[in-house]
PDB file of C-alpha atoms in Angstrom:
ATOM      1  CA  UNK A  25      27.752   9.604 -58.916  1.00 71.00           C
ATOM      2  CA  UNK A  26      27.558   8.912 -62.202  1.00 76.00           C
ATOM      3  CA  UNK A  27      25.553  10.734 -64.168  1.00 84.00           C
ATOM      4  CA  UNK A  28      22.387   8.259 -65.456  1.00 89.00           C
ATOM      5  CA  UNK A  29      21.076   8.224 -69.100  1.00 88.00           C
ATOM      6  CA  UNK A  30      17.722   8.358 -67.757  1.00 92.00           C
ATOM      7  CA  UNK A  31      16.354   9.549 -65.181  1.00 91.00           C
ATOM      8  CA  UNK A  32      14.523   8.215 -63.301  1.00 94.00           C
ATOM      9  CA  UNK A  33      16.216   4.534 -65.036  1.00 95.00           C
ATOM     10  CA  UNK A  34      14.155   1.530 -64.614  1.00 97.00           C
ATOM     11  CA  UNK A  35      14.989  -1.977 -64.433  1.00 97.00           C
ATOM     12  CA  UNK A  36      12.968  -5.058 -64.709  1.00 97.00           C
ATOM     13  CA  UNK A  37      14.866  -8.257 -63.148  1.00 96.00           C
ATOM     14  CA  UNK A  38      13.003 -11.010 -64.313  1.00 95.00           C
ATOM     15  CA  UNK A  39      12.912 -15.266 -63.792  1.00 92.00           C
ATOM     16  CA  UNK A  40      11.563 -17.851 -62.415  1.00 89.00           C
ATOM     17  CA  UNK A  41      11.568 -18.744 -58.527  1.00 83.00           C
ATOM     18  CA  UNK A  42      14.968 -20.340 -57.309  1.00 81.00           C
ATOM     19  CA  UNK A  43      16.454 -18.825 -59.401  1.00 85.00           C
ATOM     20  CA  UNK A  44      18.038 -15.779 -57.408  1.00 85.00           C
ATOM     21  CA  UNK A  45      16.663 -13.061 -59.278  1.00 86.00           C
ATOM     22  CA  UNK A  46      15.821 -11.091 -55.914  1.00 87.00           C
ATOM     23  CA  UNK A  47      19.017 -11.261 -54.440  1.00 90.00           C
ATOM     24  CA  UNK A  48      20.292  -9.669 -57.991  1.00 93.00           C
ATOM     25  CA  UNK A  49      18.101  -6.892 -57.653  1.00 93.00           C
ATOM     26  CA  UNK A  50      19.094  -6.723 -53.823  1.00 92.00           C
ATOM     27  CA  UNK A  51      22.538  -6.815 -54.979  1.00 93.00           C
ATOM     28  CA  UNK A  52      21.748  -3.872 -57.305  1.00 94.00           C
ATOM     29  CA  UNK A  53      20.039  -1.509 -55.139  1.00 93.00           C
ATOM     30  CA  UNK A  54      23.019  -1.866 -52.572  1.00 93.00           C
ATOM     31  CA  UNK A  55      25.387  -1.199 -55.249  1.00 94.00           C
ATOM     32  CA  UNK A  56      23.126   1.648 -56.248  1.00 93.00           C
ATOM     33  CA  UNK A  57      22.250   3.145 -53.123  1.00 94.00           C
ATOM     34  CA  UNK A  58      26.124   3.263 -52.081  1.00 93.00           C
ATOM     35  CA  UNK A  59      26.730   5.258 -54.821  1.00 92.00           C
ATOM     36  CA  UNK A  60      24.230   8.162 -53.557  1.00 93.00           C
ATOM     37  CA  UNK A  61      21.218   7.023 -56.383  1.00 94.00           C
ATOM     38  CA  UNK A  62      17.319   7.078 -54.767  1.00 94.00           C
ATOM     39  CA  UNK A  63      16.283   3.630 -55.444  1.00 95.00           C
ATOM     40  CA  UNK A  64      13.143   1.825 -55.213  1.00 95.00           C
ATOM     41  CA  UNK A  65      12.688  -1.962 -55.308  1.00 94.00           C
ATOM     42  CA  UNK A  66       9.164  -3.841 -55.783  1.00 91.00           C
ATOM     43  CA  UNK A  67       8.785  -7.319 -56.604  1.00 81.00           C
ATOM     44  CA  UNK A  68       5.590  -9.542 -57.674  1.00 75.00           C
ATOM     45  CA  UNK A  69       5.670 -12.878 -57.447  1.00 64.00           C
ATOM     46  CA  UNK A  70       3.440 -15.607 -59.893  1.00 59.00           C
ATOM     47  CA  UNK A  71       2.828 -18.565 -58.132  1.00 52.00           C
ATOM     48  CA  UNK A  72       4.610 -19.007 -54.989  1.00 43.00           C
ATOM     49  CA  UNK A  73       6.293 -21.984 -55.068  1.00 50.00           C
ATOM     50  CA  UNK A  74       9.349 -22.820 -56.760  1.00 53.00           C
ATOM     51  CA  UNK A  75       8.793 -22.436 -60.696  1.00 62.00           C
ATOM     52  CA  UNK A  76       6.494 -19.323 -60.614  1.00 78.00           C
ATOM     53  CA  UNK A  77       7.359 -16.037 -62.082  1.00 85.00           C
ATOM     54  CA  UNK A  78       8.927 -13.722 -59.951  1.00 88.00           C
ATOM     55  CA  UNK A  79       9.592 -10.150 -61.270  1.00 92.00           C
ATOM     56  CA  UNK A  80      11.649  -6.945 -59.170  1.00 94.00           C
ATOM     57  CA  UNK A  81      11.231  -3.478 -60.032  1.00 95.00           C
ATOM     58  CA  UNK A  82      14.241  -1.273 -59.797  1.00 96.00           C
ATOM     59  CA  UNK A  83      13.909   2.730 -60.412  1.00 96.00           C
ATOM     60  CA  UNK A  84      17.042   4.846 -59.641  1.00 95.00           C
ATOM     61  CA  UNK A  85      16.965   8.243 -59.838  1.00 95.00           C
ATOM     62  CA  UNK A  86      19.538  10.689 -59.112  1.00 92.00           C
ATOM     63  CA  UNK A  87      17.247  12.860 -56.653  1.00 91.00           C
ATOM     64  CA  UNK A  88      13.925  11.878 -56.988  1.00 89.00           C
ATOM     65  CA  UNK A  89      12.085   9.926 -54.534  1.00 87.00           C
ATOM     66  CA  UNK A  90       9.603   7.273 -56.970  1.00 88.00           C
ATOM     67  CA  UNK A  91       7.588   4.481 -56.541  1.00 89.00           C
ATOM     68  CA  UNK A  92       8.324   1.142 -56.872  1.00 90.00           C
ATOM     69  CA  UNK A  93       6.309  -0.155 -60.192  1.00 92.00           C
ATOM     70  CA  UNK A  94       7.166   1.076 -63.942  1.00 96.00           C
ATOM     71  CA  UNK A  95       4.919   1.722 -66.453  1.00 95.00           C
ATOM     72  CA  UNK A  96       4.216  -0.346 -69.208  1.00 96.00           C
ATOM     73  CA  UNK A  97       6.227   0.037 -71.680  1.00 97.00           C
ATOM     74  CA  UNK A  98       9.027   2.092 -69.928  1.00 97.00           C
ATOM     75  CA  UNK A  99      12.061  -0.295 -69.461  1.00 97.00           C
ATOM     76  CA  UNK A 100      15.210   1.018 -70.254  1.00 97.00           C
ATOM     77  CA  UNK A 101      17.026  -2.131 -69.215  1.00 97.00           C
ATOM     78  CA  UNK A 102      15.804  -5.720 -68.800  1.00 98.00           C
ATOM     79  CA  UNK A 103      17.866  -8.509 -66.728  1.00 98.00           C
ATOM     80  CA  UNK A 104      16.480 -11.961 -67.855  1.00 97.00           C
ATOM     81  CA  UNK A 105      17.105 -14.689 -65.760  1.00 96.00           C
ATOM     82  CA  UNK A 106      14.820 -17.694 -68.291  1.00 96.00           C
ATOM     83  CA  UNK A 107      14.248 -16.936 -72.087  1.00 97.00           C
ATOM     84  CA  UNK A 108      10.772 -17.128 -72.284  1.00 95.00           C
ATOM     85  CA  UNK A 109      10.115 -15.097 -69.111  1.00 95.00           C
ATOM     86  CA  UNK A 110      11.933 -12.223 -70.401  1.00 97.00           C
ATOM     87  CA  UNK A 111      10.062 -12.297 -73.952  1.00 97.00           C
ATOM     88  CA  UNK A 112       7.036 -12.330 -71.682  1.00 95.00           C
ATOM     89  CA  UNK A 113       8.536  -8.804 -69.650  1.00 96.00           C
ATOM     90  CA  UNK A 114       9.376  -7.704 -73.100  1.00 98.00           C
ATOM     91  CA  UNK A 115       6.289  -7.440 -74.870  1.00 97.00           C
ATOM     92  CA  UNK A 116       4.673  -5.753 -71.196  1.00 97.00           C
ATOM     93  CA  UNK A 117       7.393  -3.414 -70.004  1.00 97.00           C
ATOM     94  CA  UNK A 118      10.601  -2.854 -73.327  1.00 98.00           C
ATOM     95  CA  UNK A 119       9.887  -0.363 -75.724  1.00 97.00           C
ATOM     96  CA  UNK A 120      12.801   0.488 -79.116  1.00 95.00           C
ATOM     97  CA  UNK A 121      15.084   1.787 -76.651  1.00 95.00           C
ATOM     98  CA  UNK A 122      15.392  -0.893 -74.042  1.00 97.00           C
ATOM     99  CA  UNK A 123      18.632  -2.926 -73.653  1.00 97.00           C
ATOM    100  CA  UNK A 124      18.018  -6.818 -72.657  1.00 98.00           C
ATOM    101  CA  UNK A 125      20.425  -8.765 -71.165  1.00 97.00           C
ATOM    102  CA  UNK A 126      19.124 -12.685 -70.431  1.00 97.00           C
ATOM    103  CA  UNK A 127      20.141 -16.025 -70.197  1.00 97.00           C
ATOM    104  CA  UNK A 128      19.105 -18.073 -73.078  1.00 96.00           C
ATOM    105  CA  UNK A 129      19.057 -21.501 -71.588  1.00 95.00           C
ATOM    106  CA  UNK A 130      15.100 -22.506 -71.207  1.00 94.00           C
ATOM    107  CA  UNK A 131      13.591 -23.903 -68.019  1.00 91.00           C
ATOM    108  CA  UNK A 132      10.976 -25.895 -68.938  1.00 88.00           C
ATOM    109  CA  UNK A 133       7.267 -25.574 -66.968  1.00 82.00           C
ATOM    110  CA  UNK A 134       6.096 -29.018 -65.888  1.00 81.00           C
ATOM    111  CA  UNK A 135       3.703 -28.986 -68.485  1.00 80.00           C
ATOM    112  CA  UNK A 136       6.290 -28.656 -71.169  1.00 88.00           C
ATOM    113  CA  UNK A 137       8.060 -31.534 -69.452  1.00 87.00           C
ATOM    114  CA  UNK A 138       4.750 -33.399 -69.292  1.00 86.00           C
ATOM    115  CA  UNK A 139       3.994 -33.091 -72.626  1.00 87.00           C
ATOM    116  CA  UNK A 140       0.855 -31.144 -71.995  1.00 85.00           C
ATOM    117  CA  UNK A 141       1.939 -27.559 -73.358  1.00 87.00           C
ATOM    118  CA  UNK A 142       4.394 -26.488 -75.547  1.00 90.00           C
ATOM    119  CA  UNK A 143       7.573 -24.108 -75.574  1.00 93.00           C
ATOM    120  CA  UNK A 144       8.371 -22.139 -78.155  1.00 94.00           C
ATOM    121  CA  UNK A 145      11.875 -22.472 -80.589  1.00 93.00           C
ATOM    122  CA  UNK A 146      14.600 -20.347 -79.284  1.00 94.00           C
ATOM    123  CA  UNK A 147      15.243 -18.955 -82.070  1.00 95.00           C
ATOM    124  CA  UNK A 148      11.884 -18.072 -81.766  1.00 97.00           C
ATOM    125  CA  UNK A 149      12.303 -16.438 -79.040  1.00 97.00           C
ATOM    126  CA  UNK A 150      15.216 -14.709 -79.387  1.00 96.00           C
ATOM    127  CA  UNK A 151      14.122 -12.976 -82.652  1.00 97.00           C
ATOM    128  CA  UNK A 152      11.544 -11.993 -80.451  1.00 98.00           C
ATOM    129  CA  UNK A 153      13.388 -10.565 -78.021  1.00 98.00           C
ATOM    130  CA  UNK A 154      15.841  -8.418 -80.511  1.00 97.00           C
ATOM    131  CA  UNK A 155      12.827  -7.261 -82.321  1.00 97.00           C
ATOM    132  CA  UNK A 156      11.298  -5.349 -79.088  1.00 97.00           C
ATOM    133  CA  UNK A 157      14.680  -3.795 -78.022  1.00 97.00           C
ATOM    134  CA  UNK A 158      17.341  -1.577 -78.999  1.00 97.00           C
ATOM    135  CA  UNK A 159      20.243  -4.452 -78.103  1.00 96.00           C
ATOM    136  CA  UNK A 160      19.609  -7.419 -76.693  1.00 96.00           C
ATOM    137  CA  UNK A 161      22.639  -9.303 -75.147  1.00 97.00           C
ATOM    138  CA  UNK A 162      22.205 -13.609 -74.386  1.00 96.00           C
ATOM    139  CA  UNK A 163      24.599 -14.461 -71.894  1.00 97.00           C
ATOM    140  CA  UNK A 164      25.050 -18.317 -70.917  1.00 96.00           C
ATOM    141  CA  UNK A 165      24.874 -17.072 -67.108  1.00 96.00           C
ATOM    142  CA  UNK A 166      23.941 -20.565 -65.493  1.00 95.00           C
ATOM    143  CA  UNK A 167      26.561 -22.561 -68.156  1.00 96.00           C
ATOM    144  CA  UNK A 168      29.335 -19.524 -66.719  1.00 97.00           C
ATOM    145  CA  UNK A 169      28.177 -20.543 -63.067  1.00 96.00           C
ATOM    146  CA  UNK A 170      28.752 -23.966 -63.249  1.00 96.00           C
ATOM    147  CA  UNK A 171      31.681 -23.628 -65.176  1.00 95.00           C
ATOM    148  CA  UNK A 172      33.155 -21.254 -61.764  1.00 94.00           C
ATOM    149  CA  UNK A 173      31.852 -23.894 -59.872  1.00 91.00           C
ATOM    150  CA  UNK A 174      28.572 -23.650 -58.824  1.00 93.00           C
ATOM    151  CA  UNK A 175      25.161 -22.956 -60.812  1.00 91.00           C
ATOM    152  CA  UNK A 176      23.562 -20.488 -57.882  1.00 91.00           C
ATOM    153  CA  UNK A 177      26.074 -18.151 -59.029  1.00 95.00           C
ATOM    154  CA  UNK A 178      23.935 -17.353 -62.211  1.00 95.00           C
ATOM    155  CA  UNK A 179      22.343 -14.044 -60.529  1.00 95.00           C
ATOM    156  CA  UNK A 180      26.085 -13.322 -60.220  1.00 96.00           C
ATOM    157  CA  UNK A 181      27.095 -13.964 -64.041  1.00 97.00           C
ATOM    158  CA  UNK A 182      24.388 -11.891 -65.153  1.00 96.00           C
ATOM    159  CA  UNK A 183      24.941  -8.678 -63.055  1.00 96.00           C
ATOM    160  CA  UNK A 184      28.032  -9.021 -64.268  1.00 96.00           C
ATOM    161  CA  UNK A 185      27.195  -9.125 -67.795  1.00 97.00           C
ATOM    162  CA  UNK A 186      24.641  -6.357 -66.686  1.00 96.00           C
ATOM    163  CA  UNK A 187      27.752  -3.745 -65.917  1.00 95.00           C
ATOM    164  CA  UNK A 188      28.887  -3.761 -69.299  1.00 95.00           C
ATOM    165  CA  UNK A 189      25.981  -2.712 -70.679  1.00 94.00           C
ATOM    166  CA  UNK A 190      25.845   0.499 -72.535  1.00 89.00           C
ATOM    167  CA  UNK A 191      24.250   3.116 -70.045  1.00 88.00           C
ATOM    168  CA  UNK A 192      24.453   1.011 -67.274  1.00 92.00           C
ATOM    169  CA  UNK A 193      24.076   3.305 -63.794  1.00 91.00           C
ATOM    170  CA  UNK A 194      26.685   1.039 -62.253  1.00 92.00           C
ATOM    171  CA  UNK A 195      30.894  -0.023 -62.980  1.00 92.00           C
ATOM    172  CA  UNK A 196      32.524  -3.370 -62.350  1.00 94.00           C
ATOM    173  CA  UNK A 197      34.197  -2.242 -59.420  1.00 95.00           C
ATOM    174  CA  UNK A 198      30.932  -0.692 -57.620  1.00 93.00           C
ATOM    175  CA  UNK A 199      29.703  -4.273 -58.187  1.00 94.00           C
ATOM    176  CA  UNK A 200      32.480  -5.936 -56.970  1.00 95.00           C
ATOM    177  CA  UNK A 201      32.347  -3.743 -53.800  1.00 94.00           C
ATOM    178  CA  UNK A 202      29.183  -4.997 -52.883  1.00 94.00           C
ATOM    179  CA  UNK A 203      30.206  -8.687 -53.525  1.00 94.00           C
ATOM    180  CA  UNK A 204      33.161  -8.644 -51.156  1.00 94.00           C
ATOM    181  CA  UNK A 205      30.887  -6.931 -48.264  1.00 93.00           C
ATOM    182  CA  UNK A 206      27.982  -9.446 -48.948  1.00 92.00           C
ATOM    183  CA  UNK A 207      29.986 -12.677 -49.482  1.00 93.00           C
ATOM    184  CA  UNK A 208      33.405 -14.222 -47.636  1.00 94.00           C
ATOM    185  CA  UNK A 209      35.411 -17.305 -48.485  1.00 95.00           C
ATOM    186  CA  UNK A 210      34.822 -19.948 -50.924  1.00 94.00           C
ATOM    187  CA  UNK A 211      31.523 -18.220 -51.649  1.00 94.00           C
ATOM    188  CA  UNK A 212      33.261 -14.835 -53.033  1.00 95.00           C
ATOM    189  CA  UNK A 213      35.998 -16.378 -54.852  1.00 96.00           C
ATOM    190  CA  UNK A 214      32.655 -18.304 -56.828  1.00 96.00           C
ATOM    191  CA  UNK A 215      30.829 -15.208 -57.138  1.00 95.00           C
ATOM    192  CA  UNK A 216      34.060 -12.932 -57.964  1.00 96.00           C
ATOM    193  CA  UNK A 217      34.536 -15.787 -60.778  1.00 97.00           C
ATOM    194  CA  UNK A 218      31.268 -15.786 -62.299  1.00 96.00           C
ATOM    195  CA  UNK A 219      30.716 -12.076 -61.863  1.00 97.00           C
ATOM    196  CA  UNK A 220      33.980 -11.831 -63.555  1.00 96.00           C
ATOM    197  CA  UNK A 221      33.283 -14.208 -66.600  1.00 96.00           C
ATOM    198  CA  UNK A 222      29.608 -12.529 -67.091  1.00 96.00           C
ATOM    199  CA  UNK A 223      30.952  -9.728 -67.245  1.00 96.00           C
ATOM    200  CA  UNK A 224      33.673 -10.676 -70.490  1.00 95.00           C
ATOM    201  CA  UNK A 225      30.853 -12.609 -71.981  1.00 93.00           C
ATOM    202  CA  UNK A 226      29.362  -9.211 -72.919  1.00 88.00           C
ATOM    203  CA  UNK A 227      32.484  -7.732 -73.867  1.00 71.00           C
ATOM    204  CA  UNK A 228      33.507 -10.724 -75.815  1.00 63.00           C
ATOM    205  CA  UNK A 229      29.729  -9.132 -77.709  1.00 57.00           C
ATOM    206  CA  UNK A 230      27.247 -11.592 -76.279  1.00 55.00           C
ATOM    207  CA  UNK A 231      24.528 -10.271 -78.661  1.00 55.00           C
ATOM    208  CA  UNK A 232      21.693 -13.171 -79.049  1.00 52.00           C
TER     209      UNK A 232
END
């Protein structure tokens, strides 16, 4: 079992409905349980339909039984599937020691598409995320997944990026084992490709 930098280690996985963030938190939990950690996962949902906010709290400890909710300001790591949603979560849960990895590709709400709402500029969002964290890594997970063959693999690409973050509780190999257990055939090959490219994106310095 890898020694945790913080115990308990608090991880928030956030995005919007349909992006696969619940599956990502389940894969994380499975990998960490298989490594011998105690894991608690809690999920909260905004609007129930596709496009509403979805957030998972993943708490990890070497020896403690944990409650599922992370207190405000106490997330050590944030995995974000959408930039504005990542910023919203960072404002509540991040602190000056937090590490954030996120996809900088925006998913515009219906109100923005219809012109009744505005969406902040990406430079503004990026600067705000950086100011709320110790380090922030922008990883184009959706583009990586599309290049690998299916945009739905963006969650797996971000999990690859997560394994390369400072203080990550899991190695690349830990997640590869879980992927090989959960997927088969062509779906496994696609996810492995997206995962590897996600790892490489941080190794090459995907700072946002």
